[in-house]
């Protein structure tokens, strides 16, 4: 299935900087417009329970400002379900959420939480929202996603990132194999595999080379690089690295 690998840009951390001063600058909507202009394929935004970055009012403004598909990351709660159904994003990526965590720390336990997830997946799907489950690259979790009839899984790549920093070649190889095997298993069973978390210029290429992957969602590193080189440049450079790896 090697072909165009979509790049979803997570703009949460533009909102993190905005919220540091409580005002309206920098506006994540402006970031979404730039992503659209330079060839990003989608906007990803995580509306957290504590609203630490994206605010409720950002969602409609992002949707109005660009025609790019919005991928709403959300916890599996009634509150978030109601917000998703009101805003009707193109996709909803269900993530685990703990208030005290700095960022999403791992994949959803789709196997252990079947009963809690099933009604949420069904109601989102019935409304026409494409559901994605953010899971570990683990065959048990893919099988659970199949039982939940999720059309998409996003494989957690965040465990690979520290291995790169430490130069742990054997660990990197093992983690890449886990991700590649999970992507192949998902695709074989009719689930579209995506991947994301912790991706950088240095580690994106071996992930982008996994042929079954259809989309990567990348945020923190791109927004960090944007401080030095501008968001246009950062998105273009990531796009070029992804294309070169395919
Ligand atoms: N995918 C999911 C499901 C996430 O929760 C996040 C972080 O919000 C990302 C991708 C992007 O991760 P990063 O900001 O590390 O690039």
Coordinates of C-alpha atoms and ligand atoms in Angstrom, one line a residue:
X1 CA 0.0 0.0 0.0
X2 CA 3.0 2.3 -0.3
X3 CA 1.8 5.6 -1.6
X4 CA 1.2 9.1 -0.3
X5 CA 1.7 9.1 3.5
X6 CA -0.5 11.8 5.0
X7 CA 0.9 14.2 7.4
X8 CA -1.4 15.4 10.2
X9 CA 0.0 18.3 12.1
X10 CA -0.9 18.5 15.7
X11 CA -1.2 22.2 16.6
X12 CA -1.9 21.7 20.4
X13 CA 1.4 23.4 21.4
X14 CA 0.7 26.6 19.6
X15 CA -2.2 26.8 22.0
X16 CA 0.1 25.9 24.9
X17 CA 2.1 29.0 24.2
X18 CA -1.0 31.1 23.8
X19 CA -2.4 29.9 27.1
X20 CA 0.8 30.7 28.9
X21 CA -0.4 34.3 28.8
X22 CA -4.1 33.7 28.8
X23 CA -4.7 35.7 25.7
X24 CA -5.2 35.0 22.0
X25 CA -1.7 35.0 20.7
X26 CA -0.3 32.8 19.1
X27 CA -3.5 31.6 17.5
X28 CA -3.6 27.9 16.6
X29 CA -5.9 28.8 13.8
X30 CA -3.1 30.7 12.1
X31 CA -1.0 27.6 12.4
X32 CA -3.7 25.5 10.8
X33 CA -3.9 28.0 7.9
X34 CA -0.1 27.7 7.3
X35 CA -0.3 23.9 7.5
X36 CA -3.0 23.9 4.8
X37 CA -1.0 26.3 2.6
X38 CA 2.2 24.2 2.7
X39 CA 0.7 20.9 2.0
X40 CA -0.2 19.3 5.3
X41 CA -2.9 16.8 4.9
X42 CA -4.8 17.3 8.1
X43 CA -5.0 19.1 11.4
X44 CA -4.9 17.2 14.7
X45 CA -6.0 18.8 18.0
X46 CA -6.5 17.2 21.4
X47 CA -9.2 18.7 23.5
X48 CA -8.1 17.6 27.0
X49 CA -10.4 17.4 30.0
X50 CA -8.3 20.2 31.7
X51 CA -8.2 22.3 28.5
X52 CA -4.5 22.9 28.9
X53 CA -4.0 23.7 25.3
X54 CA -6.8 23.5 22.8
X55 CA -10.0 25.3 23.9
X56 CA -13.6 24.3 22.9
X57 CA -13.9 27.5 20.9
X58 CA -10.8 26.6 18.8
X59 CA -12.5 23.6 17.2
X60 CA -15.1 25.5 15.3
X61 CA -12.6 28.2 14.4
X62 CA -10.1 25.6 13.0
X63 CA -12.9 24.0 11.0
X64 CA -14.0 27.3 9.6
X65 CA -10.5 28.5 8.7
X66 CA -9.4 25.5 6.6
X67 CA -10.9 22.7 4.6
X68 CA -8.3 20.2 5.9
X69 CA -9.8 17.3 7.7
X70 CA -9.8 17.8 11.5
X71 CA -8.7 14.8 13.6
X72 CA -10.0 15.4 17.1
X73 CA -8.1 13.5 19.8
X74 CA -10.3 12.8 22.7
X75 CA -10.7 10.7 25.8
X76 CA -13.5 8.2 25.8
X77 CA -15.9 10.2 28.0
X78 CA -19.5 11.3 27.5
X79 CA -18.4 15.0 27.6
X80 CA -16.0 14.5 24.7
X81 CA -18.4 12.3 22.8
X82 CA -21.0 15.1 23.0
X83 CA -18.5 17.7 21.8
X84 CA -17.4 15.5 18.9
X85 CA -21.0 14.9 17.8
X86 CA -21.6 18.7 17.9
X87 CA -18.5 19.5 15.9
X88 CA -18.5 16.6 13.5
X89 CA -14.7 16.4 12.9
X90 CA -13.6 14.2 10.0
X91 CA -12.0 11.8 12.5
X92 CA -11.9 11.2 16.2
X93 CA -8.8 9.5 17.7
X94 CA -9.6 8.0 21.1
X95 CA -6.7 8.3 23.5
X96 CA -6.2 7.4 27.1
X97 CA -6.0 10.5 29.3
X98 CA -4.6 11.1 32.8
X99 CA -4.8 14.6 34.2
X100 CA -1.4 14.4 35.8
X101 CA 0.4 13.3 32.6
X102 CA 2.5 15.7 30.6
X103 CA 1.4 14.1 27.3
X104 CA -0.3 10.9 26.2
X105 CA 1.9 8.3 27.8
X106 CA 0.9 5.2 26.0
X107 CA -1.8 3.5 24.0
X108 CA -5.3 2.8 25.0
X109 CA -6.0 -0.6 26.5
X110 CA -8.6 -1.4 23.9
X111 CA -8.5 -5.0 24.9
X112 CA -9.2 -4.3 28.6
X113 CA -11.7 -1.5 28.1
X114 CA -13.9 -3.0 25.4
X115 CA -17.2 -2.4 27.2
X116 CA -16.4 1.3 27.9
X117 CA -15.1 1.9 24.4
X118 CA -17.7 0.0 22.4
X119 CA -20.7 2.5 22.8
X120 CA -18.4 5.5 22.1
X121 CA -17.0 3.9 18.9
X122 CA -20.5 3.0 17.8
X123 CA -22.0 6.4 18.4
X124 CA -19.1 8.2 16.6
X125 CA -19.2 5.8 13.7
X126 CA -23.0 6.0 13.4
X127 CA -22.6 9.8 13.1
X128 CA -20.2 9.4 10.2
X129 CA -17.0 10.2 12.2
X130 CA -14.0 8.1 11.3
X131 CA -12.9 6.5 14.6
X132 CA -9.2 5.8 15.3
X133 CA -7.9 4.1 18.4
X134 CA -4.5 5.2 19.7
X135 CA -2.9 1.8 20.7
X136 CA 0.4 0.2 21.4
X137 CA 1.8 -1.8 18.4
X138 CA 0.7 -5.0 20.0
X139 CA -1.3 -7.8 18.3
X140 CA -3.7 -8.0 21.3
X141 CA -4.6 -4.4 20.8
X142 CA -5.1 -4.8 17.0
X143 CA -7.4 -7.7 17.7
X144 CA -9.3 -5.6 20.2
X145 CA -9.7 -2.8 17.6
X146 CA -11.1 -5.4 15.2
X147 CA -13.7 -6.5 17.8
X148 CA -14.6 -2.8 18.3
X149 CA -14.9 -2.4 14.5
X150 CA -12.6 0.6 14.5
X151 CA -11.7 1.5 10.9
X152 CA -8.4 3.1 11.9
X153 CA -5.7 2.5 14.6
X154 CA -2.9 5.0 15.4
X155 CA 0.1 3.1 16.5
X156 CA 2.0 4.7 19.4
X157 CA 5.6 5.5 18.3
X158 CA 6.5 7.3 21.5
X159 CA 8.5 4.4 22.9
X160 CA 10.9 4.5 20.0
X161 CA 11.8 8.2 20.5
X162 CA 14.0 7.8 23.6
X163 CA 15.8 4.8 22.1
X164 CA 16.9 7.1 19.2
X165 CA 18.2 9.6 21.7
X166 CA 20.2 6.9 23.5
X167 CA 21.5 5.4 20.3
X168 CA 20.2 2.0 21.3
X169 CA 20.4 0.2 17.9
X170 CA 19.0 -3.1 19.1
X171 CA 16.1 -1.5 20.9
X172 CA 15.3 0.7 17.9
X173 CA 15.3 -2.3 15.6
X174 CA 13.0 -4.3 18.0
X175 CA 10.6 -1.4 18.4
X176 CA 10.5 -0.7 14.6
X177 CA 9.7 -4.4 14.0
X178 CA 6.8 -4.2 16.6
X179 CA 5.4 -1.2 14.8
X180 CA 5.9 -2.7 11.3
X181 CA 4.3 -6.0 12.4
X182 CA 1.3 -4.2 13.9
X183 CA 0.8 -2.1 10.8
X184 CA 0.9 -5.2 8.6
X185 CA -1.6 -7.0 10.9
X186 CA -4.0 -4.1 11.0
X187 CA -3.9 -3.7 7.2
X188 CA -4.3 -7.4 6.6
X189 CA -7.5 -7.2 8.7
X190 CA -8.9 -4.1 6.9
X191 CA -7.9 -1.5 9.5
X192 CA -6.0 1.5 8.2
X193 CA -2.9 2.0 10.3
X194 CA -1.6 5.4 11.3
X195 CA 1.3 6.2 13.6
X196 CA 2.3 9.1 15.9
X197 CA 3.9 10.4 19.0
X198 CA 7.5 11.6 19.6
X199 CA 8.4 11.8 15.8
X200 CA 11.2 14.0 14.8
X201 CA 13.4 14.7 11.8
X202 CA 15.8 12.1 13.1
X203 CA 13.4 9.2 13.7
X204 CA 10.6 9.8 11.1
X205 CA 12.1 8.0 8.2
X206 CA 12.1 4.4 9.3
X207 CA 8.6 4.8 10.5
X208 CA 7.5 6.5 7.2
X209 CA 9.1 3.6 5.3
X210 CA 6.6 1.1 6.8
X211 CA 4.5 0.6 3.7
X212 CA 1.1 0.0 5.3
X213 CA 1.1 3.2 7.2
X214 CA -1.3 5.8 5.7
X215 CA -0.8 8.8 8.1
X216 CA 1.5 10.2 10.6
X217 CA 0.4 12.7 13.3
X218 CA 3.2 14.9 14.5
X219 CA 3.1 17.9 16.8
X220 CA 5.5 18.8 19.6
X221 CA 8.7 18.6 17.6
X222 CA 7.3 20.5 14.6
X223 CA 6.0 23.3 16.7
X224 CA 9.4 23.4 18.5
X225 CA 11.3 23.6 15.2
X226 CA 8.9 26.3 14.0
X227 CA 10.3 28.6 16.8
X228 CA 13.6 28.5 15.0
X229 CA 12.8 28.0 11.4
X230 CA 9.2 28.9 11.0
X231 CA 6.2 26.5 10.7
X232 CA 6.2 26.5 6.9
X233 CA 9.8 25.3 6.8
X234 CA 9.3 22.7 9.5
X235 CA 6.2 21.2 7.8
X236 CA 7.9 21.2 4.4
X237 CA 11.1 19.6 5.8
X238 CA 9.1 16.9 7.6
X239 CA 7.0 16.3 4.4
X240 CA 10.2 16.0 2.3
X241 CA 11.7 13.5 4.8
X242 CA 8.5 11.4 4.8
X243 CA 8.4 11.4 1.0
X244 CA 12.0 10.4 0.6
X245 CA 11.4 7.4 2.9
X246 CA 8.6 6.0 0.8
Ligands
LIG1 N1 -0.9 11.1 18.2 C1 -1.5 11.1 19.4 C2 -2.7 10.1 19.6 C3 -1.2 12.0 20.4 O1 -1.8 12.0 21.6 C4 -0.2 13.0 20.1 C5 0.2 14.0 21.2 O2 -0.9 14.8 21.4 C6 0.4 12.9 18.9 C7 0.1 12.0 17.9 C8 1.5 13.9 18.5 O3 2.6 13.6 19.3 P1 3.9 14.6 19.3 O4 3.3 15.9 19.9 O5 4.8 13.9 20.3 O6 4.4 14.7 17.9

